[in-house]
Short mmCIF file of C-alpha atoms in Angstrom, two decimals:
data_model
loop_
_atom_site.label_atom_id
_atom_site.label_comp_id
_atom_site.label_asym_id
_atom_site.label_seq_id
_atom_site.Cartn_x
_atom_site.Cartn_y
_atom_site.Cartn_z
CA MET A 7 101.15 92.18 82.70
CA PRO A 8 103.60 93.90 85.12
CA ARG A 9 105.80 91.48 87.04
CA THR A 10 104.43 92.71 90.37
CA SER A 11 100.85 92.05 89.32
CA LEU A 12 101.72 88.60 88.00
CA LEU A 13 103.40 87.71 91.28
CA LEU A 14 100.40 88.77 93.34
CA CYS A 15 98.00 86.97 91.02
CA GLY A 16 100.09 83.85 91.58
CA ILE A 17 99.94 84.33 95.34
CA ALA A 18 96.20 84.83 95.07
CA ALA A 19 95.95 81.53 93.21
CA CYS A 20 97.99 79.87 95.96
CA LEU A 21 95.56 81.19 98.59
CA ALA A 22 92.66 79.80 96.63
CA THR A 23 94.24 76.37 96.25
CA VAL A 24 94.66 76.03 99.98
CA THR A 25 90.99 75.25 99.83
CA ALA A 26 90.15 71.63 99.35
CA CYS A 27 87.97 72.66 96.45
CA GLY A 28 88.20 76.39 96.25
CA SER A 29 87.44 77.01 92.58
CA THR A 30 85.45 75.63 89.73
CA VAL A 31 86.74 72.25 88.61
CA SER A 32 86.55 71.44 84.95
CA GLY A 33 88.31 68.09 84.72
CA SER A 34 88.35 64.83 86.62
CA ALA A 35 90.73 64.10 89.47
CA ALA A 36 92.91 61.03 89.34
CA ALA A 37 94.22 59.03 92.25
CA THR A 38 97.98 58.80 92.56
CA GLY A 39 100.17 57.00 95.04
CA GLY A 40 97.44 54.64 96.23
CA THR A 41 96.42 51.06 95.69
CA SER A 42 92.77 50.49 94.94
CA GLY A 43 90.64 48.10 96.93
CA THR A 44 86.92 47.62 96.70
CA SER A 45 84.94 50.12 94.69
CA GLY A 46 81.38 51.05 93.85
CA SER A 47 78.70 53.59 94.61
CA GLY A 48 77.81 52.09 97.98
CA GLY A 49 79.02 53.83 101.12
CA VAL A 50 81.68 52.84 103.65
CA GLY A 51 80.53 52.85 107.25
CA GLY A 52 77.03 53.82 106.22
CA VAL A 53 78.07 56.95 104.29
CA THR A 54 76.06 57.19 101.09
CA THR A 55 75.33 60.94 100.83
CA VAL A 56 77.43 64.09 100.80
CA ALA A 57 75.57 65.35 103.87
CA GLN A 58 76.53 62.23 105.82
CA LEU A 59 80.16 62.57 104.73
CA GLY A 60 80.16 66.22 105.80
CA GLU A 61 78.81 65.39 109.24
CA LEU A 62 81.40 62.64 109.68
CA VAL A 63 84.32 64.86 108.69
CA SER A 64 82.99 67.85 110.63
CA SER A 65 82.75 65.94 113.89
CA ASN A 66 86.43 65.07 113.67
CA THR A 67 87.92 68.30 112.30
CA ALA A 68 86.05 70.28 114.95
CA THR A 69 88.36 68.85 117.60
CA LYS A 70 91.44 68.33 115.40
CA ASN A 71 91.36 71.66 113.59
CA THR A 72 95.05 72.03 112.76
CA ALA A 73 97.16 70.31 110.13
CA HIS A 74 100.33 70.39 108.10
CA PHE A 75 99.86 70.53 104.33
CA ASN A 76 101.76 70.18 101.08
CA LEU A 77 100.66 71.54 97.72
CA GLN A 78 101.82 71.19 94.14
CA MET A 79 100.22 73.42 91.53
CA SER A 80 100.88 73.72 87.81
CA GLY A 81 99.27 75.75 85.05
CA LEU A 82 99.51 79.43 86.08
CA LEU A 83 102.84 79.51 87.83
CA ASP A 84 104.32 76.12 88.73
CA THR A 85 104.36 76.16 92.51
CA THR A 86 105.25 73.87 95.38
CA GLY A 87 104.28 74.78 98.91
CA SER A 88 104.05 73.54 102.45
CA GLY A 89 102.96 74.92 105.76
CA VAL A 90 100.56 74.77 108.66
CA VAL A 91 96.94 75.80 108.89
CA LYS A 92 94.43 76.34 111.66
CA PHE A 93 90.87 75.98 110.40
CA GLY A 94 88.25 78.28 111.79
CA ASN A 95 86.87 81.76 111.37
CA PRO A 96 89.14 83.44 110.65
CA LEU A 97 91.45 80.96 108.97
CA GLU A 98 95.10 81.12 110.04
CA MET A 99 97.95 79.87 107.86
CA ASP A 100 101.71 80.05 107.41
CA GLU A 101 102.80 78.79 104.00
CA ARG A 102 106.17 78.76 102.26
CA THR A 103 106.08 78.35 98.51
CA THR A 104 108.54 78.16 95.66
CA MET A 105 107.00 79.84 92.64
CA GLN A 106 108.34 79.52 89.11
CA GLY A 107 110.25 82.64 88.12
CA PHE A 108 110.02 84.29 91.54
CA GLY A 109 111.77 82.06 94.06
CA ASP A 110 110.70 81.48 97.66
CA ILE A 111 107.68 83.31 99.04
CA GLU A 112 106.12 83.15 102.50
CA THR A 113 102.48 84.00 103.08
CA VAL A 114 100.89 84.39 106.51
CA LEU A 115 97.16 84.73 107.14
CA LYS A 116 96.38 86.12 110.56
CA ASP A 117 93.43 88.13 111.88
CA ASN A 118 91.79 88.46 108.45
CA THR A 119 94.96 89.96 106.97
CA ALA A 120 97.44 88.50 104.50
CA TYR A 121 101.17 89.18 104.86
CA VAL A 122 103.57 88.39 102.02
CA LYS A 123 107.35 88.13 102.35
CA VAL A 124 108.69 89.42 99.07
CA PRO A 125 111.70 87.59 97.55
CA GLU A 126 114.82 89.74 97.76
CA ALA A 127 115.35 89.53 94.00
CA LEU A 128 111.99 91.24 93.45
CA ALA A 129 111.97 93.76 96.28
CA SER A 130 113.79 96.45 94.29
CA ILE A 131 111.65 95.85 91.19
CA MET A 132 108.49 96.20 93.27
CA LYS A 133 109.95 99.18 95.17
CA VAL A 134 109.29 97.42 98.45
CA THR A 135 111.50 98.59 101.30
CA THR A 136 110.28 96.26 104.06
CA PRO A 137 110.72 92.47 104.32
CA TRP A 138 106.93 91.99 104.41
CA VAL A 139 103.95 93.68 102.77
CA ARG A 140 100.44 93.71 104.17
CA ILE A 141 97.37 93.09 102.04
CA ASP A 142 94.59 95.25 103.45
CA PRO A 143 91.23 93.38 103.29
CA ASN A 144 89.48 96.78 103.30
CA GLY A 145 91.85 98.38 100.79
CA THR A 146 90.60 100.02 97.61
CA SER A 147 93.49 99.21 95.26
CA GLN A 148 93.04 96.53 92.61
CA MET A 149 95.70 94.32 94.19
CA ASP A 150 94.18 94.63 97.66
CA GLN A 151 90.78 93.72 96.26
CA THR A 152 92.16 90.77 94.27
CA MET A 153 93.98 89.39 97.28
CA SER A 154 91.04 90.06 99.58
CA GLN A 155 88.73 87.99 97.38
CA SER A 156 91.23 85.13 97.52
CA LEU A 157 91.42 85.50 101.28
CA LYS A 158 87.62 85.28 101.50
CA LEU A 159 87.65 82.14 99.34
CA ALA A 160 90.30 80.58 101.55
CA GLN A 161 88.32 81.33 104.69
CA GLN A 162 85.12 80.03 103.12
CA ASN A 163 86.47 76.77 101.77
CA ALA A 164 89.70 75.91 103.55
CA ASN A 165 88.04 73.70 106.14
CA PRO A 166 87.19 70.45 104.30
CA ALA A 167 84.12 69.99 106.48
CA THR A 168 82.79 73.41 105.46
CA MET A 169 83.58 72.74 101.82
CA ILE A 170 81.66 69.45 101.89
CA ASP A 171 78.76 71.07 103.72
CA ASN A 172 78.55 73.78 101.04
CA ILE A 173 77.84 71.22 98.32
CA LYS A 174 75.64 68.81 100.27
CA SER A 175 72.46 69.83 98.44
CA ALA A 176 74.09 69.74 94.99
CA GLY A 177 76.51 66.82 95.20
CA ALA A 178 76.20 63.06 94.94
CA ILE A 179 78.76 60.41 95.87
CA THR A 180 79.34 58.53 92.63
CA SER A 181 82.18 56.26 93.70
CA THR A 182 83.68 54.95 96.93
CA LYS A 183 86.93 53.01 97.11
CA THR A 184 89.13 51.68 99.89
CA GLU A 185 92.76 52.42 99.11
CA GLN A 186 96.19 52.25 100.71
CA LEU A 187 97.70 55.72 100.60
CA ASP A 188 101.23 56.27 101.90
CA GLY A 189 100.97 53.14 104.02
CA GLN A 190 97.64 53.92 105.66
CA PRO A 191 94.12 52.74 104.81
CA THR A 192 91.89 55.43 103.34
CA THR A 193 88.48 55.82 101.80
CA HIS A 194 88.40 57.63 98.47
CA TYR A 195 85.17 59.46 97.73
CA THR A 196 84.34 60.81 94.28
CA ILE A 197 81.59 63.41 94.34
CA THR A 198 79.81 64.88 91.32
CA VAL A 199 78.42 68.36 91.91
CA ASP A 200 75.51 69.72 89.87
CA LEU A 201 76.57 73.31 89.19
CA LYS A 202 73.05 74.66 88.67
CA LYS A 203 71.90 73.21 91.99
CA TRP A 204 75.04 74.51 93.69
CA LEU A 205 74.47 78.03 92.35
CA ALA A 206 70.83 77.94 93.45
CA SER A 207 71.91 77.04 96.99
CA MET A 208 74.29 80.02 97.30
CA ASP A 209 73.63 83.38 98.87
CA ALA A 210 73.90 86.34 96.51
CA SER A 211 77.06 87.46 98.33
CA ASP A 212 78.81 84.09 98.03
CA THR A 213 82.24 84.66 96.47
CA MET A 214 82.01 81.33 94.62
CA SER A 215 78.93 82.38 92.62
CA THR A 216 81.03 84.22 90.03
CA GLU A 217 83.17 81.13 89.43
CA VAL A 218 80.17 78.83 89.11
CA ASN A 219 78.39 81.25 86.78
CA ALA A 220 81.48 81.40 84.57
CA ALA A 221 81.64 77.60 84.42
CA LEU A 222 77.97 77.36 83.43
CA LYS A 223 78.45 79.96 80.70
CA ALA A 224 81.41 77.92 79.42
CA GLY A 225 79.08 74.94 79.00
CA LEU A 226 80.05 72.98 82.11
CA THR A 227 77.22 71.36 84.05
CA THR A 228 78.96 69.25 86.72
CA GLU A 229 82.08 69.36 88.83
CA PRO A 230 84.02 66.33 90.11
CA LEU A 231 85.55 66.41 93.58
CA ASP A 232 87.83 63.67 94.91
CA ILE A 233 88.80 63.47 98.56
CA TRP A 234 90.56 60.79 100.61
CA VAL A 235 89.88 60.36 104.35
CA ASN A 236 91.77 58.18 106.81
CA SER A 237 90.48 55.76 109.42
CA ASP A 238 89.80 58.71 111.74
CA ASN A 239 87.64 60.24 108.99
CA LEU A 240 90.06 63.14 108.55
CA PRO A 241 90.96 64.35 105.04
CA VAL A 242 94.45 63.33 103.93
CA LYS A 243 94.48 64.14 100.22
CA PHE A 244 92.73 65.95 97.40
CA THR A 245 93.43 66.32 93.69
CA GLU A 246 91.72 68.66 91.28
CA THR A 247 91.94 70.28 87.87
CA MET A 248 90.30 73.68 87.62
CA LYS A 249 89.94 76.61 85.23
CA ILE A 250 90.52 80.24 86.19
CA ASP A 251 90.56 83.46 84.23
CA ASN A 252 93.93 84.13 82.59
CA PRO A 253 95.40 87.15 84.44
CA ALA A 254 97.62 87.91 81.44
CA GLN A 255 94.94 87.89 78.74
CA GLN A 256 91.26 88.62 79.19
CA GLY A 257 88.79 86.22 77.64
CA GLN A 258 91.03 83.21 78.03
CA THR A 259 91.27 80.62 80.78
CA ILE A 260 94.11 78.63 82.29
CA THR A 261 93.84 75.06 83.51
CA ILE A 262 95.44 74.56 86.92
CA SER A 263 96.22 71.12 88.32
CA THR A 264 96.61 70.79 92.07
CA VAL A 265 97.59 67.96 94.40
CA GLY A 266 97.33 68.56 98.15
CA THR A 267 97.91 66.44 101.25
CA TYR A 268 97.15 66.91 104.95
CA THR A 269 99.16 65.35 107.79
CA ASP A 270 99.54 65.71 111.58
CA TRP A 271 95.92 66.55 112.24
CA GLY A 272 95.37 68.03 115.70
CA GLN A 273 99.03 68.72 116.44
CA PRO A 274 99.87 72.14 117.96
CA VAL A 275 100.80 74.87 115.45
CA THR A 276 101.99 78.44 115.95
CA ILE A 277 101.01 81.09 113.42
CA THR A 278 102.26 84.60 114.12
CA ALA A 279 102.03 87.83 112.15
CA PRO A 280 105.42 89.35 111.29
CA PRO A 281 106.74 92.17 113.52
CA ALA A 282 105.04 95.47 112.78
CA ASP A 283 108.33 97.26 112.07
CA GLN A 284 109.05 94.78 109.27
CA VAL A 285 105.69 95.25 107.51
CA GLY A 286 104.90 97.81 104.82
CA THR A 287 102.30 98.19 102.08
CA LEU A 288 102.42 97.73 98.35
CA PRO A 289 103.50 100.82 96.40
CA GLY A 290 100.46 102.82 95.43
CA ASN A 291 98.40 101.69 98.44
#
């Protein structure tokens, strides 16, 4: 695969992993960095269903809709990232990542458009003459369409409350634990999602339907989701292992492991699109 295409596929994967559970999960998530307390299938604070958990998280993220985040992803292109996000419609984000083989990359989502700051070492290879390139959500090129689908996934699933609400009819809380995580008390919820029920609950236009269909065809029937919430019932961590199509070889999949954390909920953030005179388009667009 051309180096340019591989880079953009990696960025697309990064956009997808900003979601708390943006793609089909094929393995179980494991807690790290926490000390377990009580456990069992009973709820904490009366929460025993996914719908109740979604309502609890939604009521808090509605007022505290900004956060700082950190991500570590391995499997496609080993990547570490951090940034700020403002949940809503549209989603806004400013993320800086270090991607294996490509160096530092900055991605900004603003007004339904993705902007990518291309590493200097790759600018000449990609024939990019501006510091930033714009991904057109209405573009017809393959790269525009690939990135646009990832942008739609990010907007659909980035808000943890929305993500939980999307699976409320197909998920069941199978374990609840109280844990100390980075010095603060948290509740760790493990949710098992029935993929057939989830698919049945989706609209035909839902961008996740393709991923769920692929998982079912691969023989998967359930999906585990693990999420930690603090004493304010705000998400502070997620871990997942998911499978995506291999961009370098059709018919094969890649397992991607992701660990993400949220901090500073409700603190002011500023997310600004780059200056217009510094933005170009990808060659061929």
